Amino acid sequence: MAEQKQRRGQGFFRLGLLLGILAGGLLALVNPLETRSEPEPRALPPTPDTTP
């Protein structure tokens, strides 16, 4: 019985790891898009300030 419990625990652990990796991958895909779109508006305002 103890072995079955261990196996079940390992299964849940692997499932959690897979979910974590998937979530991390999704975040990694979404974050660069957010960070890329941010600098663009920031880079635009200084140009009118520097040019009189």
Short mmCIF file of C-alpha atoms in Angstrom, two decimals:
data_model
loop_
_atom_site.label_atom_id
_atom_site.label_comp_id
_atom_site.label_asym_id
_atom_site.label_seq_id
_atom_site.Cartn_x
_atom_site.Cartn_y
_atom_site.Cartn_z
CA MET A 1 0.00 0.00 0.00
CA ALA A 2 2.85 2.38 0.85
CA GLU A 3 4.36 1.85 -2.62
CA GLN A 4 1.07 2.81 -4.28
CA LYS A 5 0.95 6.03 -2.26
CA GLN A 6 4.53 6.85 -3.26
CA ARG A 7 3.76 6.24 -6.93
CA ARG A 8 0.69 8.46 -6.73
CA GLY A 9 2.76 11.17 -5.05
CA GLN A 10 5.35 10.98 -7.81
CA GLY A 11 2.60 11.27 -10.41
CA PHE A 12 1.24 14.42 -8.77
CA PHE A 13 4.77 15.78 -8.46
CA ARG A 14 5.44 15.21 -12.17
CA LEU A 15 2.09 16.75 -13.06
CA GLY A 16 2.90 19.82 -10.96
CA LEU A 17 6.33 20.08 -12.56
CA LEU A 18 4.81 19.88 -16.04
CA LEU A 19 2.21 22.51 -15.17
CA GLY A 20 4.92 24.73 -13.69
CA ILE A 21 7.08 24.39 -16.80
CA LEU A 22 4.11 25.14 -19.06
CA ALA A 23 3.11 28.16 -16.97
CA GLY A 24 6.72 29.38 -16.94
CA GLY A 25 6.94 28.98 -20.70
CA LEU A 26 3.71 30.91 -21.20
CA LEU A 27 4.94 33.70 -18.90
CA ALA A 28 8.27 33.78 -20.73
CA LEU A 29 6.40 34.12 -24.03
CA VAL A 30 4.05 36.83 -22.76
CA ASN A 31 6.62 38.86 -20.78
CA PRO A 32 8.94 39.71 -23.71
CA LEU A 33 5.94 40.98 -25.66
CA GLU A 34 4.96 43.26 -22.76
CA THR A 35 8.52 44.51 -22.20
CA ARG A 36 9.00 45.10 -25.93
CA SER A 37 5.85 47.21 -26.28
CA GLU A 38 6.79 49.30 -23.23
CA PRO A 39 10.08 50.91 -24.37
CA GLU A 40 8.56 52.11 -27.65
CA PRO A 41 6.24 54.76 -26.11
CA ARG A 42 9.03 55.71 -23.68
CA ALA A 43 11.51 56.23 -26.53
CA LEU A 44 9.10 58.47 -28.47
CA PRO A 45 8.49 61.30 -25.92
CA PRO A 46 12.20 62.26 -25.45
CA THR A 47 12.60 63.04 -29.18
CA PRO A 48 10.27 66.11 -29.15
CA ASP A 49 11.98 67.29 -25.93
CA THR A 50 15.48 67.19 -27.44
CA THR A 51 14.38 68.89 -30.69
CA PRO A 52 13.30 72.50 -30.09
#
